[in-house]
């Protein structure tokens, strides 16, 4: 969670801020959001995505 989730949360938060979603700055530090992204990654079928 600490390696994948935090990095993914930072990237998504930055992208959302670039799209004028000012509240997204806090996403990179929200444990629930980081856990959610990590759970998505762990449950992704192999061979899917990039």
PDB file of C-alpha atoms in Angstrom, residues 3 8 11 23 34:
ATOM      1  CA  UNK A   3       4.577   2.052  -2.434  1.00  0.00           C
ATOM      2  CA  UNK A   8      -0.864   6.417  -7.552  1.00  0.00           C
ATOM      3  CA  UNK A  11      -0.459  11.103  -9.586  1.00  0.00           C
ATOM      4  CA  UNK A  23     -10.293  19.661  -3.478  1.00  0.00           C
ATOM      5  CA  UNK A  34      -4.799   5.143  -0.937  1.00  0.00           C
TER       6      UNK A  34
END
